Amino acid sequence: MLKESLVSEFQKIVGNENVLTTPEALKAYSYDGTTSWIHEPDCVVFPKNTKEISEIMKIANAEKIPVTPRGGGTNVSGGSVPIMGGVVLCTTKMNTIVKIDKENLTATVEPGVVLQDLTMRLMKEGLFFPPDPQSFLGATLGGIIAENAGGPACVKYGVTKQYILGLEVVLPDGRITNFGGRTLKNVVGYDLLHIFVSSEGTLGIITKAELKLNPIPPAKKTIMAVYAEIAMAGESVFRVLENGVIPGKIELLDNWVINRIEEMMPMGLPKDADAVLLFECDGIPEAVEKETEKIVEITKKYGAVDVRVAKDMDEANKYWMARKAGFAAVFGKAPTVMAEDVTVPRGKIPEFIKRCRDLAKKYDVEMCILGHAGDGNLHPSILSDIKNKDLYERSLKAMDGIIEGAVEMGGVLSGEHGIGLEKQKFFRRAVDPVAVELMIKIKALIDPNNIMNPGKIWD
Amino acid sequence: MKDLTELKKIEKFADQCMKCGFCSFFCPVYQEERVETSVARGKNYLVRLALKGEQEFTPEMGDIIGKCLLCKRCAANCPSKTQIDRVVVGARAQMVKDKGLGFIKNFAFRKVMANRKAFGRYLKLAKAFQWMFPKTEGNIRHLPDFLKALGHGRNIPTLAKTFLRDMVKPVYKPVNGEKPKMRVGFFMGCATDFIYPELGLKLIDFLTKRGIEVVVPENQNCCGAAIYFSGDFETGRMLAEENIKAFKDVDYVVTACGTCSSTLKDYQKYLPDNEDQQKRYEAFEKKIKDSTEFVIDVMKIPPEDFKLRKEFEGKTATWHDPCHLIRYQNIKEQPRAILKALKGLKYVEMPNADMCCGMGGSFSVYHYDLTKKIADKKMDGIKATGADIVVTACPGCMINLIDNALRNKMTQKVYHFLELVE
Ligand SMILES: Cc1cc2nc3c(=O)[nH]c(=O)nc-3n(C[C@H](O)[C@H](O)[C@H](O)COP(=O)(O)OP(=O)(O)OC[C@H]3O[C@@H](n4cnc5c(N)ncnc54)[C@H](O)[C@@H]3O)c2cc1C
Ligand code: SF4
Ligand code: SF4
Ligand code: SF4
């Protein structure tokens, strides 16, 4: 428990209404998007600016109190769960879009800006911020940067780290510092900026970010390719890319997911298909036309039984709605869902899918697969129930198998959700020991008292 | 084990939440406060804890459950279709069951009572009305609530000199003297009754001109919105029974208030305690039509057949979607179709037309400051359209829109869609 006196010090800094200590509020800040991780903080603080954060950190550091940064709390790795108690430092009230610089295609934002708010603002200027985690309605830029989030658009546009030019950060001891800048190129010294991108709140608090933007492509087209065999869909992904077309998005839905979506909101997806791939091409109209033709040709050649090009925005939106509903379709169907976010080299997708299906059979668990196939980032999800011990244990084994499989094939533990608490047990198995050692040393250097989001990643 | 009957009824809705946090983007309350207890995800979580016996109904919990407009914007956009309105209302009902109505009202009233000026005005207003309904407890209990909402430092619409209930006849025959096409019951609702009686007369006139017989049963009561939404299911059921009885002999029940139509339709959703009630409330639901849907879907008047009243010619109009129309009853296109087809009127869609105006019934009584902030966003949307008039179909929304337009020194006038047409 926190000392009373500390609470009143925090209150002095941020104002009474910005410190929460009621049991109800603490419970409401004990969770994130995962099902399995819950722990209450001792208090929740909502700073309004960098200076306040600096003052809070000074106190926390002196008193050695754990501080867990939190944005929208949408992460699915346990990252923002204050597993050691202490303070949850929530940035949701720091939500100003400070500046949009059209000339330099940059935006300056506070950490609590919600991605969709930024997207809407940028739309008016004809610009967009390419990283598009599918949690865009709740995720904040602080969280997105700290998790190095990505989404469907990563095939073509890459992940968050490619769009962060500069960061303002408050270090655990309260010092305010800046990394990077506002230029596209920057080769001055070590790239400390990128240690903070994907630091999962363990190094410091991101208080401002300089983002790189793109102009909105003038044309878009959506293509749905239908497969009788999911491995064929997997193959189509790299066939399309190796044939020189880089679509904006390539998403995969398997038979199970298709049917759940059709149950929830019938929209005419092919229920018999073993899998579908959704492609979106974007760019200048002529190029989009050509790319679309090419995708139709290649997917047909490599086993698609049906290929549909959305005739208008409405039809395209329908398909993308289906993709977005995918998550809900899965989560709504079982009390406990283990949704993986492993990523394999693209060429391995068919082999990896086969491995997943074998594991499901071996352990007798229900599993479905959806994901951002375009970058090899798949979400095999196991429908389980933590209250059913036998099923739960089999599910855990299947999940271990999935992760081991991915790593064996040259993939990684997490493509986008981060390690947090969820993937800790695999961390040391999957990461080179020297790299782990360096990470631990960096952590000790920046955060000697281990107050920043303690208990996460390798702990 | 504690009796958790009401919570058990909504357990499956709360369990649907997968904690994705999408609701935060759509919740007008969260958008202002930015704390987790304001939003559906937090409320669901706490209710689930209550179900597990890990959270008591503390006053704080009451505040949290109370701070919801029931606008259902979160639910409409929830990927798992979590029905937060049912969770919140169910939790309030459980609290009333556990602690009695006094408990809820007590802490809820706290903020109002603390404001002596507002409280005084409320008492005066409430007193002025009390004599009208000496017998029906429902009215007395609910009316002060409503009037308080008006009195809380606001621009209060003038109360009608004569209330509608004192003007109407029990039966109106079709004007043309022919055999009626159908028999429709008119449900007044309190806002139409006390503040906008002319709306009611207008609707009766509109219907009888088109060959419909309109009956206005004398023993109809309040729809019950403010009552059962605050968890008083017992009184809610009493009202339901009375209203069902009052309207047993009509083909349809029509209202000029979006909240009323929605509340009457939804008895079946919130109130039933047994199968018999469930069945009867469901049967009642089928009869209820909001005026906006009745004229288009039942009377099948083509939108282009509506005639604009002279005084609105050349004006630009925008439409505000009452939560109780768009999300509770799925009425979105009907009023727009009419407005767009009205010759002489220009229609402009406002940004965020579907966002709650901030009224939320008694929400605005207890959280007037929040109401103002939410309404300011609505006002920005209205200003952005450049419209001269704002049209809607719920007197509750009208009151709030007028209040906030005045507060923002705006020139836009607010009308019920019935007021626009001949
Ligand atoms: C339905 C759903 C879909 C999702 N889809 C995707 C997807 O497509 N791609 C993807 O990458 N992720 C996805 N996610 C995961 C999650 O939304 C992202 O990781 C997101 O970036 C988290 O943002 P947040 O604001 O919610 O951060 P939080 O969950 O609050 O925090 C995430 C981590 O960042 C740290 N943090 C937060 N703010 C700061 C700050 N200011 N400074 C330092 N550290 C901070 C926290 O301590 C925590 O470790 C999804 C989640 C859900 C529920
Ligand atoms: S949007 Fe629905 S599922 Fe997601 S957190 Fe809100 S209530 Fe839960
Ligand atoms: S019903 Fe409206 S006010 Fe209540 S939680 Fe949902 S969005 Fe927020
Ligand atoms: S909806 Fe409002 S105005 Fe209409 S009767 Fe019910 S409480 Fe009164």
Coordinates of N, CA and C in Angstrom, one line a residue, chain A residues 123-207:
Chain A
M123 N -7.2 12.9 -41.8 CA -8.0 12.7 -43.0 C -8.4 14.1 -43.6
K124 N -8.7 15.0 -42.7 CA -9.1 16.3 -43.2 C -8.0 17.0 -44.0
E125 N -6.7 16.6 -43.7 CA -5.6 17.2 -44.3 C -5.1 16.3 -45.5
G126 N -5.8 15.2 -45.7 CA -5.3 14.3 -46.8 C -4.1 13.5 -46.4
L127 N -3.9 13.3 -45.1 CA -2.7 12.6 -44.6 C -3.2 11.4 -43.8
F128 N -2.2 10.4 -43.6 CA -2.5 9.3 -42.7 C -1.2 8.8 -42.0
F129 N -1.4 8.2 -40.9 CA -0.3 7.6 -40.1 C -0.5 6.1 -40.4
P130 N 0.5 5.5 -41.1 CA 0.3 4.2 -41.6 C 0.1 3.0 -40.5
P131 N 0.8 3.0 -39.4 CA 0.6 1.9 -38.5 C -0.9 1.8 -38.1
D132 N -1.5 0.7 -38.2 CA -2.9 0.6 -38.0 C -3.3 -0.6 -37.1
P133 N -2.9 -0.7 -35.9 CA -3.3 -1.8 -35.0 C -4.9 -1.8 -35.0
Q134 N -5.4 -3.0 -35.0 CA -6.9 -3.1 -35.1 C -7.6 -2.7 -33.9
S135 N -6.9 -2.2 -32.9 CA -7.4 -1.6 -31.7 C -7.5 -0.1 -31.8
F136 N -7.4 0.5 -33.0 CA -7.3 1.9 -33.2 C -8.4 2.7 -32.5
L137 N -9.5 2.1 -32.1 CA -10.6 2.9 -31.5 C -10.2 3.1 -30.0
G138 N -9.3 2.4 -29.5 CA -9.0 2.5 -28.0 C -7.6 2.8 -27.8
A139 N -6.7 2.3 -28.7 CA -5.3 2.4 -28.4 C -4.8 3.9 -28.5
T140 N -3.9 4.2 -27.6 CA -3.3 5.6 -27.7 C -1.9 5.5 -28.3
L141 N -1.4 6.6 -28.8 CA -0.1 6.6 -29.4 C 1.0 6.2 -28.5
G142 N 0.9 6.6 -27.2 CA 1.9 6.2 -26.2 C 2.0 4.6 -26.2
G143 N 0.8 4.0 -26.1 CA 0.8 2.5 -26.1 C 1.2 1.9 -27.4
I144 N 0.9 2.6 -28.5 CA 1.2 2.1 -29.8 C 2.7 2.1 -30.0
I145 N 3.3 3.2 -29.5 CA 4.8 3.3 -29.7 C 5.5 2.4 -28.7
A146 N 5.0 2.3 -27.5 CA 5.6 1.4 -26.5 C 5.5 0.0 -26.9
E147 N 4.5 -0.4 -27.7 CA 4.3 -1.8 -28.1 C 4.8 -2.0 -29.5
N148 N 5.3 -0.9 -30.2 CA 5.6 -1.0 -31.6 C 4.6 -1.7 -32.4
A149 N 3.4 -1.2 -32.3 CA 2.2 -1.9 -32.8 C 2.2 -1.8 -34.4
G150 N 1.4 -2.7 -34.9 CA 1.3 -2.8 -36.4 C -0.1 -3.3 -36.7
G151 N -0.4 -3.4 -37.9 CA -1.7 -4.0 -38.3 C -1.7 -4.4 -39.7
P152 N -2.9 -4.5 -40.4 CA -2.9 -5.0 -41.7 C -2.0 -4.2 -42.7
A153 N -1.9 -2.9 -42.5 CA -1.1 -2.1 -43.5 C 0.4 -2.4 -43.4
C154 N 0.8 -3.2 -42.5 CA 2.3 -3.4 -42.3 C 3.0 -4.1 -43.5
V155 N 2.2 -4.8 -44.3 CA 2.8 -5.5 -45.4 C 3.5 -4.5 -46.3
K156 N 2.8 -3.4 -46.5 CA 3.4 -2.4 -47.4 C 4.1 -1.3 -46.7
Y157 N 3.5 -0.9 -45.5 CA 4.0 0.3 -44.9 C 4.9 0.1 -43.7
G158 N 5.0 -1.1 -43.2 CA 5.9 -1.3 -42.0 C 5.2 -1.0 -40.7
V159 N 5.9 -1.1 -39.6 CA 5.3 -1.0 -38.3 C 5.6 0.4 -37.7
T160 N 5.2 0.6 -36.5 CA 5.3 1.9 -35.8 C 6.7 2.5 -35.8
K161 N 7.6 1.6 -35.6 CA 9.0 2.2 -35.4 C 9.5 2.9 -36.7
Q162 N 8.9 2.6 -37.8 CA 9.3 3.2 -39.0 C 8.7 4.6 -39.2
Y163 N 7.8 5.0 -38.2 CA 7.1 6.2 -38.3 C 7.3 7.1 -37.1
I164 N 8.3 6.8 -36.3 CA 8.6 7.7 -35.2 C 9.9 8.4 -35.4
L165 N 9.8 9.7 -35.5 CA 11.0 10.5 -35.8 C 11.6 11.0 -34.5
G166 N 10.8 11.3 -33.6 CA 11.4 11.9 -32.3 C 10.5 11.6 -31.1
L167 N 11.1 11.5 -30.0 CA 10.3 11.2 -28.7 C 10.8 12.2 -27.6
E168 N 9.8 12.6 -26.9 CA 10.2 13.2 -25.6 C 9.8 12.2 -24.5
V169 N 10.7 12.0 -23.6 CA 10.6 10.9 -22.6 C 10.9 11.4 -21.2
V170 N 10.2 11.0 -20.2 CA 10.6 11.2 -18.9 C 11.2 10.0 -18.3
L171 N 12.4 10.1 -17.9 CA 13.1 8.9 -17.4 C 12.7 8.6 -15.9
P172 N 13.0 7.4 -15.5 CA 12.5 7.0 -14.1 C 12.9 8.0 -13.0
D173 N 14.0 8.7 -13.2 CA 14.4 9.6 -12.1 C 13.8 11.0 -12.3
G174 N 13.0 11.1 -13.3 CA 12.3 12.4 -13.5 C 12.9 13.3 -14.5
R175 N 14.1 13.0 -15.0 CA 14.7 13.8 -16.0 C 13.9 13.8 -17.3
I176 N 13.7 14.9 -18.0 CA 13.0 15.0 -19.2 C 14.0 15.0 -20.4
T177 N 13.9 14.1 -21.3 CA 14.9 14.1 -22.4 C 14.2 13.9 -23.7
N178 N 15.0 14.1 -24.8 CA 14.5 14.0 -26.2 C 15.4 13.1 -27.0
F179 N 14.8 12.3 -27.8 CA 15.6 11.4 -28.7 C 15.0 11.7 -30.1
G180 N 15.9 11.6 -31.1 CA 15.5 11.8 -32.5 C 15.2 13.2 -32.7
G181 N 14.4 13.5 -33.7 CA 14.0 14.9 -34.0 C 12.8 14.9 -34.9
R182 N 12.9 15.8 -35.9 CA 11.8 15.9 -36.8 C 12.2 15.6 -38.3
T183 N 13.4 15.1 -38.4 CA 13.9 14.9 -39.8 C 13.8 13.4 -40.1
L184 N 13.7 13.1 -41.4 CA 13.6 11.7 -41.8 C 14.9 11.0 -41.6
K185 N 15.9 11.7 -41.8 CA 17.2 11.0 -41.6 C 17.9 11.6 -40.3
N186 N 18.5 10.7 -39.6 CA 19.1 11.1 -38.4 C 20.1 10.0 -38.0
V187 N 21.4 10.4 -38.1 CA 22.4 9.3 -37.8 C 23.4 9.8 -36.7
V188 N 22.8 10.6 -35.8 CA 23.6 11.2 -34.8 C 23.7 10.3 -33.5
G189 N 24.8 9.6 -33.4 CA 24.9 8.8 -32.2 C 24.1 7.5 -32.2
Y190 N 24.1 6.8 -31.0 CA 23.3 5.6 -30.9 C 21.8 5.9 -31.1
D191 N 21.1 4.9 -31.6 CA 19.7 5.1 -31.9 C 18.8 4.8 -30.6
L192 N 18.9 5.7 -29.6 CA 18.2 5.4 -28.4 C 16.7 5.5 -28.6
L193 N 16.3 6.3 -29.5 CA 14.9 6.4 -29.8 C 14.2 5.0 -29.9
H194 N 14.9 4.2 -30.7 CA 14.2 2.9 -30.9 C 14.3 1.9 -29.8
I195 N 15.1 2.2 -28.8 CA 15.0 1.4 -27.6 C 13.7 1.6 -26.9
F196 N 13.2 2.9 -27.0 CA 12.0 3.2 -26.3 C 10.8 2.8 -27.1
V197 N 10.9 2.7 -28.4 CA 9.8 2.1 -29.2 C 9.9 0.6 -29.0
S198 N 8.8 0.0 -28.4 CA 8.7 -1.4 -28.0 C 9.4 -1.7 -26.7
S199 N 9.5 -0.6 -25.9 CA 10.1 -0.8 -24.5 C 9.0 -1.3 -23.5
E200 N 7.7 -1.3 -24.0 CA 6.6 -1.7 -23.2 C 6.6 -1.1 -21.8
G201 N 6.9 0.2 -21.8 CA 6.8 0.9 -20.5 C 7.8 0.6 -19.5
T202 N 8.9 -0.1 -19.8 CA 9.8 -0.5 -18.8 C 11.0 0.4 -18.7
L203 N 11.1 1.4 -19.6 CA 12.3 2.3 -19.5 C 12.0 3.7 -19.1
G204 N 10.8 4.2 -19.5 CA 10.5 5.6 -19.2 C 9.1 5.9 -19.7
I205 N 8.7 7.1 -19.6 CA 7.3 7.5 -20.0 C 7.4 8.4 -21.2
I206 N 6.8 7.9 -22.3 CA 6.8 8.7 -23.5 C 5.8 9.8 -23.3
T207 N 6.2 11.1 -23.5 CA 5.3 12.2 -23.2 C 5.0 13.0 -24.4

